PDB file of C-alpha atoms in Angstrom:
ATOM      1  CA  MET A  25     128.143  77.645 112.955  1.00 59.00           C
ATOM      2  CA  ASN A  26     131.311  79.599 113.787  1.00 57.00           C
ATOM      3  CA  SER A  27     129.771  82.876 114.882  1.00 67.00           C
ATOM      4  CA  THR A  28     132.896  85.012 115.308  1.00 84.00           C
ATOM      5  CA  PRO A  29     133.971  85.264 111.627  1.00 88.00           C
ATOM      6  CA  LEU A  30     130.312  85.460 110.583  1.00 91.00           C
ATOM      7  CA  LYS A  31     129.562  88.317 112.955  1.00 93.00           C
ATOM      8  CA  ARG A  32     132.686  90.180 111.880  1.00 91.00           C
ATOM      9  CA  GLN A  33     131.747  89.961 108.211  1.00 90.00           C
ATOM     10  CA  LEU A  34     128.064  90.754 108.780  1.00 93.00           C
ATOM     11  CA  ASP A  35     129.034  93.830 110.763  1.00 94.00           C
ATOM     12  CA  LEU A  36     131.212  94.990 107.869  1.00 91.00           C
ATOM     13  CA  LEU A  37     128.276  94.374 105.545  1.00 91.00           C
ATOM     14  CA  TYR A  38     125.906  96.276 107.839  1.00 95.00           C
ATOM     15  CA  ASN A  39     128.286  99.249 107.984  1.00 95.00           C
ATOM     16  CA  LYS A  40     128.365  99.384 104.200  1.00 93.00           C
ATOM     17  CA  TYR A  41     124.597  99.235 103.643  1.00 94.00           C
ATOM     18  CA  ASN A  42     123.485 101.347 106.615  1.00 96.00           C
ATOM     19  CA  ASN A  43     123.510 104.242 104.197  1.00 95.00           C
ATOM     20  CA  ARG A  44     120.584 106.095 102.651  1.00 95.00           C
ATOM     21  CA  ARG A  45     122.094 105.923  99.192  1.00 93.00           C
ATOM     22  CA  TYR A  46     120.705 102.377  99.001  1.00 93.00           C
ATOM     23  CA  ILE A  47     117.086 103.272  99.773  1.00 95.00           C
ATOM     24  CA  SER A  48     116.252 104.164  96.161  1.00 92.00           C
ATOM     25  CA  ASN A  49     116.081 100.401  95.485  1.00 89.00           C
ATOM     26  CA  ASP A  50     113.825  99.765  98.460  1.00 94.00           C
ATOM     27  CA  PRO A  51     110.258 100.622  99.534  1.00 96.00           C
ATOM     28  CA  VAL A  52     111.662 102.229 102.697  1.00 98.00           C
ATOM     29  CA  GLU A  53     112.443 105.149 100.384  1.00 98.00           C
ATOM     30  CA  PHE A  54     108.839 106.375 100.679  1.00 98.00           C
ATOM     31  CA  PRO A  55     108.594 106.968 104.442  1.00 98.00           C
ATOM     32  CA  HIS A  56     111.979 108.733 104.228  1.00 98.00           C
ATOM     33  CA  ILE A  57     110.291 111.452 102.161  1.00 97.00           C
ATOM     34  CA  TYR A  58     108.297 112.644 105.196  1.00 98.00           C
ATOM     35  CA  ARG A  59     109.269 114.363 108.438  1.00 97.00           C
ATOM     36  CA  LYS A  60     106.305 113.956 110.779  1.00 97.00           C
ATOM     37  CA  GLU A  61     106.200 110.654 112.675  1.00 96.00           C
ATOM     38  CA  ASP A  62     102.495 110.140 111.889  1.00 96.00           C
ATOM     39  CA  ASP A  63     103.191 110.452 108.166  1.00 98.00           C
ATOM     40  CA  ILE A  64     106.318 108.266 108.297  1.00 98.00           C
ATOM     41  CA  LEU A  65     104.418 105.510 110.089  1.00 98.00           C
ATOM     42  CA  LEU A  66     101.377 105.641 107.820  1.00 98.00           C
ATOM     43  CA  VAL A  67     103.364 105.859 104.586  1.00 98.00           C
ATOM     44  CA  GLY A  68     105.593 103.025 105.785  1.00 98.00           C
ATOM     45  CA  PHE A  69     102.525 100.879 106.474  1.00 98.00           C
ATOM     46  CA  ILE A  70     101.057 101.510 103.014  1.00 98.00           C
ATOM     47  CA  SER A  71     104.441 101.016 101.329  1.00 98.00           C
ATOM     48  CA  ALA A  72     104.985  97.672 103.055  1.00 98.00           C
ATOM     49  CA  ILE A  73     101.537  96.449 101.963  1.00 98.00           C
ATOM     50  CA  PHE A  74     102.459  96.988  98.296  1.00 98.00           C
ATOM     51  CA  SER A  75     106.007  95.610  98.560  1.00 97.00           C
ATOM     52  CA  TYR A  76     105.864  92.422  96.556  1.00 95.00           C
ATOM     53  CA  GLY A  77     106.877  91.683  93.002  1.00 92.00           C
ATOM     54  CA  ARG A  78     109.419  93.755  91.091  1.00 91.00           C
ATOM     55  CA  VAL A  79     110.615  96.924  92.810  1.00 91.00           C
ATOM     56  CA  PRO A  80     110.061  99.253  89.794  1.00 93.00           C
ATOM     57  CA  LEU A  81     106.473  98.063  89.452  1.00 96.00           C
ATOM     58  CA  PHE A  82     105.333  98.551  93.026  1.00 96.00           C
ATOM     59  CA  LYS A  83     107.272 101.814  93.276  1.00 96.00           C
ATOM     60  CA  LYS A  84     105.302 103.140  90.308  1.00 97.00           C
ATOM     61  CA  ILE A  85     101.927 102.449  91.933  1.00 97.00           C
ATOM     62  CA  LEU A  86     103.104 103.846  95.285  1.00 98.00           C
ATOM     63  CA  GLU A  87     104.359 107.029  93.632  1.00 98.00           C
ATOM     64  CA  SER A  88     100.941 107.496  91.991  1.00 98.00           C
ATOM     65  CA  LEU A  89      99.085 106.807  95.228  1.00 98.00           C
ATOM     66  CA  PHE A  90     101.171 109.122  97.410  1.00 98.00           C
ATOM     67  CA  THR A  91     101.009 111.904  94.808  1.00 98.00           C
ATOM     68  CA  ARG A  92      97.229 111.700  94.926  1.00 98.00           C
ATOM     69  CA  ILE A  93      97.120 111.595  98.729  1.00 98.00           C
ATOM     70  CA  GLY A  94      99.266 114.724  99.042  1.00 96.00           C
ATOM     71  CA  GLU A  95     102.046 116.105 101.226  1.00 96.00           C
ATOM     72  CA  GLU A  96     100.398 115.365 104.603  1.00 97.00           C
ATOM     73  CA  PRO A  97      99.137 111.787 104.282  1.00 98.00           C
ATOM     74  CA  SER A  98      97.795 111.352 107.826  1.00 98.00           C
ATOM     75  CA  TYR A  99      95.857 114.613 107.756  1.00 98.00           C
ATOM     76  CA  SER A 100      94.625 114.014 104.198  1.00 98.00           C
ATOM     77  CA  ILE A 101      93.385 110.464 104.734  1.00 98.00           C
ATOM     78  CA  LYS A 102      91.777 111.365 108.072  1.00 98.00           C
ATOM     79  CA  ASN A 103      89.737 114.117 106.423  1.00 98.00           C
ATOM     80  CA  MET A 104      88.754 112.349 103.201  1.00 98.00           C
ATOM     81  CA  SER A 105      85.105 111.981 102.309  1.00 98.00           C
ATOM     82  CA  ALA A 106      83.793 108.828 100.652  1.00 97.00           C
ATOM     83  CA  GLN A 107      83.910 110.704  97.340  1.00 98.00           C
ATOM     84  CA  ASP A 108      87.544 111.685  97.957  1.00 98.00           C
ATOM     85  CA  ILE A 109      88.469 108.062  98.578  1.00 98.00           C
ATOM     86  CA  VAL A 110      86.817 106.995  95.315  1.00 98.00           C
ATOM     87  CA  ALA A 111      88.757 109.690  93.464  1.00 97.00           C
ATOM     88  CA  ILE A 112      92.074 108.752  95.105  1.00 97.00           C
ATOM     89  CA  SER A 113      91.744 105.077  94.173  1.00 98.00           C
ATOM     90  CA  SER A 114      90.247 105.583  90.704  1.00 98.00           C
ATOM     91  CA  GLY A 115      92.160 103.622  88.065  1.00 97.00           C
ATOM     92  CA  LEU A 116      94.758 102.283  90.520  1.00 98.00           C
ATOM     93  CA  LYS A 117      95.456  98.563  90.721  1.00 97.00           C
ATOM     94  CA  TYR A 118      98.474  96.375  91.342  1.00 97.00           C
ATOM     95  CA  ARG A 119      98.713  92.636  90.756  1.00 96.00           C
ATOM     96  CA  PHE A 120      96.385  91.066  93.374  1.00 96.00           C
ATOM     97  CA  TYR A 121      94.961  94.460  94.400  1.00 98.00           C
ATOM     98  CA  SER A 122      92.001  95.794  92.466  1.00 98.00           C
ATOM     99  CA  GLU A 123      90.827  99.396  92.438  1.00 98.00           C
ATOM    100  CA  THR A 124      88.152  98.336  94.926  1.00 98.00           C
ATOM    101  CA  ASP A 125      90.790  96.810  97.225  1.00 98.00           C
ATOM    102  CA  ILE A 126      92.775 100.055  97.220  1.00 98.00           C
ATOM    103  CA  LYS A 127      89.590 102.008  97.955  1.00 98.00           C
ATOM    104  CA  THR A 128      88.883  99.602 100.836  1.00 98.00           C
ATOM    105  CA  LEU A 129      92.413 100.088 102.205  1.00 98.00           C
ATOM    106  CA  ILE A 130      92.077 103.882 102.203  1.00 98.00           C
ATOM    107  CA  THR A 131      88.616 103.551 103.792  1.00 98.00           C
ATOM    108  CA  ILE A 132      90.049 101.361 106.577  1.00 98.00           C
ATOM    109  CA  LEU A 133      92.796 103.911 107.256  1.00 98.00           C
ATOM    110  CA  ASN A 134      90.300 106.777 107.138  1.00 98.00           C
ATOM    111  CA  ARG A 135      88.139 105.098 109.788  1.00 98.00           C
ATOM    112  CA  ILE A 136      91.133 104.372 112.009  1.00 98.00           C
ATOM    113  CA  LEU A 137      92.555 107.890 111.726  1.00 98.00           C
ATOM    114  CA  ARG A 138      89.230 109.498 112.578  1.00 98.00           C
ATOM    115  CA  ARG A 139      89.533 107.895 116.041  1.00 97.00           C
ATOM    116  CA  TYR A 140      93.279 107.484 116.658  1.00 96.00           C
ATOM    117  CA  ARG A 141      96.672 108.750 115.681  1.00 97.00           C
ATOM    118  CA  PHE A 142      98.153 105.849 113.736  1.00 97.00           C
ATOM    119  CA  ILE A 143     100.915 105.327 116.313  1.00 97.00           C
ATOM    120  CA  ASP A 144      98.259 105.089 119.039  1.00 97.00           C
ATOM    121  CA  PHE A 145      96.328 102.519 117.022  1.00 97.00           C
ATOM    122  CA  ILE A 146      99.466 100.424 116.514  1.00 96.00           C
ATOM    123  CA  SER A 147     100.419 100.725 120.188  1.00 94.00           C
ATOM    124  CA  ARG A 148      96.900  99.828 121.341  1.00 94.00           C
ATOM    125  CA  TYR A 149      96.939  96.479 119.559  1.00 92.00           C
ATOM    126  CA  THR A 150     100.547  95.363 120.038  1.00 91.00           C
ATOM    127  CA  PHE A 151     101.972  93.541 123.036  1.00 82.00           C
ATOM    128  CA  LYS A 152     105.408  93.603 124.603  1.00 77.00           C
ATOM    129  CA  ARG A 153     107.465  90.425 124.136  1.00 78.00           C
ATOM    130  CA  ASN A 154     105.049  88.866 121.639  1.00 89.00           C
ATOM    131  CA  LEU A 155     105.353  90.101 118.063  1.00 95.00           C
ATOM    132  CA  LEU A 156     103.395  87.222 116.517  1.00 95.00           C
ATOM    133  CA  LEU A 157     100.418  87.781 118.819  1.00 94.00           C
ATOM    134  CA  SER A 158     100.668  91.514 118.129  1.00 95.00           C
ATOM    135  CA  ILE A 159     100.466  90.927 114.376  1.00 96.00           C
ATOM    136  CA  LYS A 160      97.451  88.636 114.786  1.00 96.00           C
ATOM    137  CA  ASN A 161      95.689  91.168 116.994  1.00 95.00           C
ATOM    138  CA  LEU A 162      96.514  94.067 114.688  1.00 96.00           C
ATOM    139  CA  ARG A 163      95.129  92.177 111.688  1.00 97.00           C
ATOM    140  CA  ILE A 164      91.868  91.389 113.493  1.00 96.00           C
ATOM    141  CA  ASN A 165      91.337  95.014 114.433  1.00 97.00           C
ATOM    142  CA  ILE A 166      92.256  96.336 110.995  1.00 98.00           C
ATOM    143  CA  LEU A 167      89.816  93.990 109.293  1.00 97.00           C
ATOM    144  CA  LYS A 168      87.049  95.080 111.669  1.00 97.00           C
ATOM    145  CA  GLU A 169      87.166  98.419 109.850  1.00 97.00           C
ATOM    146  CA  SER A 170      86.402  96.835 106.467  1.00 96.00           C
ATOM    147  CA  ASP A 171      82.908  96.314 105.061  1.00 92.00           C
ATOM    148  CA  GLN A 172      84.152  93.482 102.867  1.00 89.00           C
ATOM    149  CA  ILE A 173      87.076  91.064 102.963  1.00 95.00           C
ATOM    150  CA  SER A 174      88.067  90.352  99.371  1.00 97.00           C
ATOM    151  CA  PRO A 175      90.949  88.086  98.312  1.00 97.00           C
ATOM    152  CA  GLY A 176      92.986  91.248  97.735  1.00 98.00           C
ATOM    153  CA  ILE A 177      92.350  92.522 101.264  1.00 98.00           C
ATOM    154  CA  ASN A 178      93.235  89.106 102.659  1.00 97.00           C
ATOM    155  CA  PHE A 179      96.503  89.302 100.724  1.00 97.00           C
ATOM    156  CA  MET A 180      97.188  92.767 102.137  1.00 98.00           C
ATOM    157  CA  PHE A 181      96.702  91.456 105.664  1.00 97.00           C
ATOM    158  CA  PRO A 182      97.604  87.739 105.690  1.00 96.00           C
ATOM    159  CA  ASP A 183      97.031  85.595 108.752  1.00 96.00           C
ATOM    160  CA  ILE A 184     100.452  84.912 110.243  1.00 95.00           C
ATOM    161  CA  SER A 185      98.992  81.746 111.804  1.00 94.00           C
ATOM    162  CA  SER A 186      98.946  80.213 108.308  1.00 95.00           C
ATOM    163  CA  GLY A 187     102.725  79.726 108.488  1.00 96.00           C
ATOM    164  CA  GLY A 188     103.631  82.013 105.600  1.00 96.00           C
ATOM    165  CA  ALA A 189     106.673  84.249 105.934  1.00 95.00           C
ATOM    166  CA  SER A 190     104.492  87.387 106.344  1.00 96.00           C
ATOM    167  CA  LYS A 191     107.396  89.406 104.959  1.00 97.00           C
ATOM    168  CA  ARG A 192     105.553  92.688 104.455  1.00 98.00           C
ATOM    169  CA  ILE A 193     104.211  93.182 107.984  1.00 98.00           C
ATOM    170  CA  LEU A 194     107.509  91.998 109.507  1.00 98.00           C
ATOM    171  CA  MET A 195     109.337  94.477 107.281  1.00 98.00           C
ATOM    172  CA  PHE A 196     107.037  97.283 108.464  1.00 98.00           C
ATOM    173  CA  PHE A 197     107.858  96.435 112.077  1.00 98.00           C
ATOM    174  CA  ARG A 198     111.576  96.340 111.298  1.00 98.00           C
ATOM    175  CA  TRP A 199     111.378  99.809 109.757  1.00 98.00           C
ATOM    176  CA  MET A 200     109.426 101.278 112.633  1.00 98.00           C
ATOM    177  CA  VAL A 201     110.950  99.502 115.675  1.00 97.00           C
ATOM    178  CA  ARG A 202     114.677  99.581 114.870  1.00 98.00           C
ATOM    179  CA  LYS A 203     116.606 102.845 114.677  1.00 98.00           C
ATOM    180  CA  ASP A 204     119.573 103.570 112.402  1.00 98.00           C
ATOM    181  CA  ASN A 205     120.160 105.391 109.104  1.00 98.00           C
ATOM    182  CA  ILE A 206     117.545 103.221 107.372  1.00 98.00           C
ATOM    183  CA  ASP A 207     115.007 102.385 110.101  1.00 98.00           C
ATOM    184  CA  PHE A 208     113.007 104.916 112.122  1.00 98.00           C
ATOM    185  CA  GLY A 209     112.529 103.690 115.719  1.00 98.00           C
ATOM    186  CA  ILE A 210     108.990 105.083 116.101  1.00 97.00           C
ATOM    187  CA  ILE A 211     107.152 102.072 117.605  1.00 96.00           C
ATOM    188  CA  LYS A 212     108.134 101.578 121.251  1.00 93.00           C
ATOM    189  CA  THR A 213     105.789  98.729 122.260  1.00 92.00           C
ATOM    190  CA  ILE A 214     108.044  96.199 120.505  1.00 94.00           C
ATOM    191  CA  LYS A 215     111.788  95.881 121.161  1.00 95.00           C
ATOM    192  CA  PRO A 216     114.337  95.239 118.393  1.00 97.00           C
ATOM    193  CA  SER A 217     115.219  91.956 120.108  1.00 97.00           C
ATOM    194  CA  GLU A 218     111.641  90.738 119.501  1.00 96.00           C
ATOM    195  CA  LEU A 219     111.652  91.295 115.742  1.00 97.00           C
ATOM    196  CA  ILE A 220     111.625  88.489 113.150  1.00 98.00           C
ATOM    197  CA  ILE A 221     113.478  88.751 109.865  1.00 98.00           C
ATOM    198  CA  PRO A 222     111.188  89.709 106.946  1.00 97.00           C
ATOM    199  CA  LEU A 223     112.134  86.886 104.646  1.00 95.00           C
ATOM    200  CA  ASP A 224     112.386  87.492 100.909  1.00 90.00           C
ATOM    201  CA  THR A 225     114.106  85.573  98.119  1.00 87.00           C
ATOM    202  CA  HIS A 226     117.452  87.300  98.617  1.00 86.00           C
ATOM    203  CA  THR A 227     117.647  86.989 102.399  1.00 92.00           C
ATOM    204  CA  ALA A 228     116.496  83.371 102.268  1.00 92.00           C
ATOM    205  CA  HIS A 229     119.068  82.261  99.685  1.00 89.00           C
ATOM    206  CA  ILE A 230     121.920  84.203 101.268  1.00 90.00           C
ATOM    207  CA  SER A 231     121.001  82.890 104.731  1.00 93.00           C
ATOM    208  CA  ARG A 232     121.289  79.345 103.387  1.00 92.00           C
ATOM    209  CA  LEU A 233     124.677  80.146 101.874  1.00 90.00           C
ATOM    210  CA  LEU A 234     125.833  81.442 105.260  1.00 92.00           C
ATOM    211  CA  GLY A 235     124.476  78.446 107.189  1.00 92.00           C
ATOM    212  CA  LEU A 236     121.829  80.482 109.010  1.00 95.00           C
ATOM    213  CA  THR A 237     119.099  78.020 108.009  1.00 95.00           C
ATOM    214  CA  ARG A 238     118.754  74.533 106.604  1.00 93.00           C
ATOM    215  CA  ARG A 239     115.100  74.894 105.735  1.00 95.00           C
ATOM    216  CA  LYS A 240     114.136  74.729 102.060  1.00 93.00           C
ATOM    217  CA  ALA A 241     110.810  76.569 102.244  1.00 95.00           C
ATOM    218  CA  ASN A 242     110.708  80.351 102.587  1.00 95.00           C
ATOM    219  CA  ASP A 243     108.141  80.242 105.369  1.00 97.00           C
ATOM    220  CA  LEU A 244     107.708  81.555 108.908  1.00 97.00           C
ATOM    221  CA  LYS A 245     109.653  78.634 110.395  1.00 97.00           C
ATOM    222  CA  CYS A 246     112.561  79.528 108.140  1.00 98.00           C
ATOM    223  CA  ALA A 247     112.359  83.193 109.204  1.00 98.00           C
ATOM    224  CA  LEU A 248     112.295  82.168 112.867  1.00 98.00           C
ATOM    225  CA  GLU A 249     115.289  79.837 112.444  1.00 98.00           C
ATOM    226  CA  ILE A 250     117.333  82.572 110.748  1.00 98.00           C
ATOM    227  CA  THR A 251     116.331  85.044 113.444  1.00 98.00           C
ATOM    228  CA  GLU A 252     117.353  82.665 116.238  1.00 97.00           C
ATOM    229  CA  ASN A 253     120.747  82.132 114.624  1.00 97.00           C
ATOM    230  CA  LEU A 254     121.222  85.879 114.209  1.00 97.00           C
ATOM    231  CA  LYS A 255     120.411  86.289 117.909  1.00 97.00           C
ATOM    232  CA  THR A 256     123.565  84.329 118.715  1.00 95.00           C
ATOM    233  CA  LEU A 257     125.457  87.129 116.954  1.00 95.00           C
ATOM    234  CA  ASN A 258     123.443  90.089 118.204  1.00 95.00           C
ATOM    235  CA  PRO A 259     120.858  89.246 120.913  1.00 96.00           C
ATOM    236  CA  ASP A 260     119.573  92.809 121.290  1.00 97.00           C
ATOM    237  CA  ASP A 261     119.135  93.543 117.581  1.00 98.00           C
ATOM    238  CA  PRO A 262     119.233  90.332 115.548  1.00 96.00           C
ATOM    239  CA  ILE A 263     117.739  91.645 112.321  1.00 97.00           C
ATOM    240  CA  LYS A 264     119.991  94.691 111.992  1.00 97.00           C
ATOM    241  CA  TYR A 265     121.551  92.729 109.112  1.00 96.00           C
ATOM    242  CA  ASP A 266     118.304  92.305 107.143  1.00 97.00           C
ATOM    243  CA  PHE A 267     118.615  95.364 104.898  1.00 96.00           C
ATOM    244  CA  ALA A 268     122.232  94.518 104.114  1.00 93.00           C
ATOM    245  CA  LEU A 269     121.512  90.862 103.324  1.00 92.00           C
ATOM    246  CA  ALA A 270     118.670  91.848 100.998  1.00 90.00           C
ATOM    247  CA  HIS A 271     120.711  94.498  99.195  1.00 88.00           C
ATOM    248  CA  ILE A 272     123.604  92.203  98.401  1.00 85.00           C
ATOM    249  CA  GLY A 273     121.135  90.938  95.810  1.00 75.00           C
ATOM    250  CA  ILE A 274     118.885  93.939  95.160  1.00 74.00           C
ATOM    251  CA  SER A 275     121.620  96.565  94.803  1.00 71.00           C
ATOM    252  CA  ASP A 276     124.850  94.654  94.222  1.00 65.00           C
ATOM    253  CA  GLY A 277     123.768  91.763  92.051  1.00 63.00           C
ATOM    254  CA  CYS A 278     124.298  88.600  94.129  1.00 71.00           C
ATOM    255  CA  ARG A 279     122.809  85.689  92.156  1.00 66.00           C
ATOM    256  CA  HIS A 280     123.127  83.137  94.984  1.00 69.00           C
ATOM    257  CA  LYS A 281     125.790  81.240  93.065  1.00 75.00           C
ATOM    258  CA  TYR A 282     129.467  81.806  92.302  1.00 75.00           C
ATOM    259  CA  ILE A 283     130.015  84.566  89.750  1.00 74.00           C
ATOM    260  CA  GLU A 284     133.630  85.669  89.955  1.00 77.00           C
ATOM    261  CA  ASN A 285     133.328  89.402  89.244  1.00 75.00           C
ATOM    262  CA  ILE A 286     130.500  89.742  91.807  1.00 70.00           C
ATOM    263  CA  CYS A 287     131.790  87.361  94.463  1.00 77.00           C
ATOM    264  CA  LYS A 288     135.421  88.489  94.553  1.00 77.00           C
ATOM    265  CA  VAL A 289     134.451  91.933  95.918  1.00 78.00           C
ATOM    266  CA  CYS A 290     131.761  90.695  98.337  1.00 76.00           C
ATOM    267  CA  PHE A 291     132.293  91.148 102.112  1.00 72.00           C
ATOM    268  CA  LEU A 292     130.975  87.608 102.617  1.00 80.00           C
ATOM    269  CA  LYS A 293     133.256  85.838 100.134  1.00 79.00           C
ATOM    270  CA  ASN A 294     135.310  84.058 102.820  1.00 79.00           C
ATOM    271  CA  ILE A 295     132.319  82.653 104.719  1.00 80.00           C
ATOM    272  CA  CYS A 296     129.828  82.046 101.915  1.00 81.00           C
ATOM    273  CA  ASN A 297     129.240  78.513 100.596  1.00 80.00           C
ATOM    274  CA  ASN A 298     128.465  79.640  97.044  1.00 73.00           C
ATOM    275  CA  LYS A 299     131.629  78.126  95.515  1.00 58.00           C
ATOM    276  CA  SER A 300     130.224  74.679  96.193  1.00 47.00           C
ATOM    277  CA  ILE A 301     126.953  75.352  94.358  1.00 41.00           C
TER     278      ILE A 301
END
């Protein structure tokens, strides 16, 4: 892999997409609504949990949920009664998440927030220089707050040891560890250099077209391979390019194959292998 041309083009791509005008097509839009760090962190966590499937569909359920929770999410959830939680979750469901699963999620967060600020909870159960162990430990301690572990709750908090890409929790950490126009830089117990790319369909396909991975499966090993290759370009902040790589597809229509009117204006056109597909 010739890293110099690749880095040059990825930096151009990053400079284009490191702009809040692109967040309307992304779940990171929701934490950007808030100003207090506690609310940004909590809303980011909830938003990441629901971020699978089509963007308009999960945005609709998140808009309903955050409207019900109110303008100060951390304060509101901390002070909810059991009856409040039932009312908040009433009638809400999304794909693998039932109304009961959403009620369980809000109950878990209510129990955590009654004892900790959310940033303190995250910091308590994360470790420097070991993101994977941090995610395992965080999951264990989140699930301790639940009275029942349904399939929906297991999907909300998957075991990273299973080898799946664990995109949603890795995306949450990207949002809250990195700092730029898109990401917030709130979590300090993890460094940007320790992050792993939150692999979705777009980033996986585009990474293959750029030679960042040879793996066929969109799994954790693939995410780790892409991340290691990105570290050769930017050791201190390897996944700074994640948002840009995703939004080539989400916002600008990349179809992972050569389409002249799309590809001819793409920053990656001279280093992408799509003409051979």
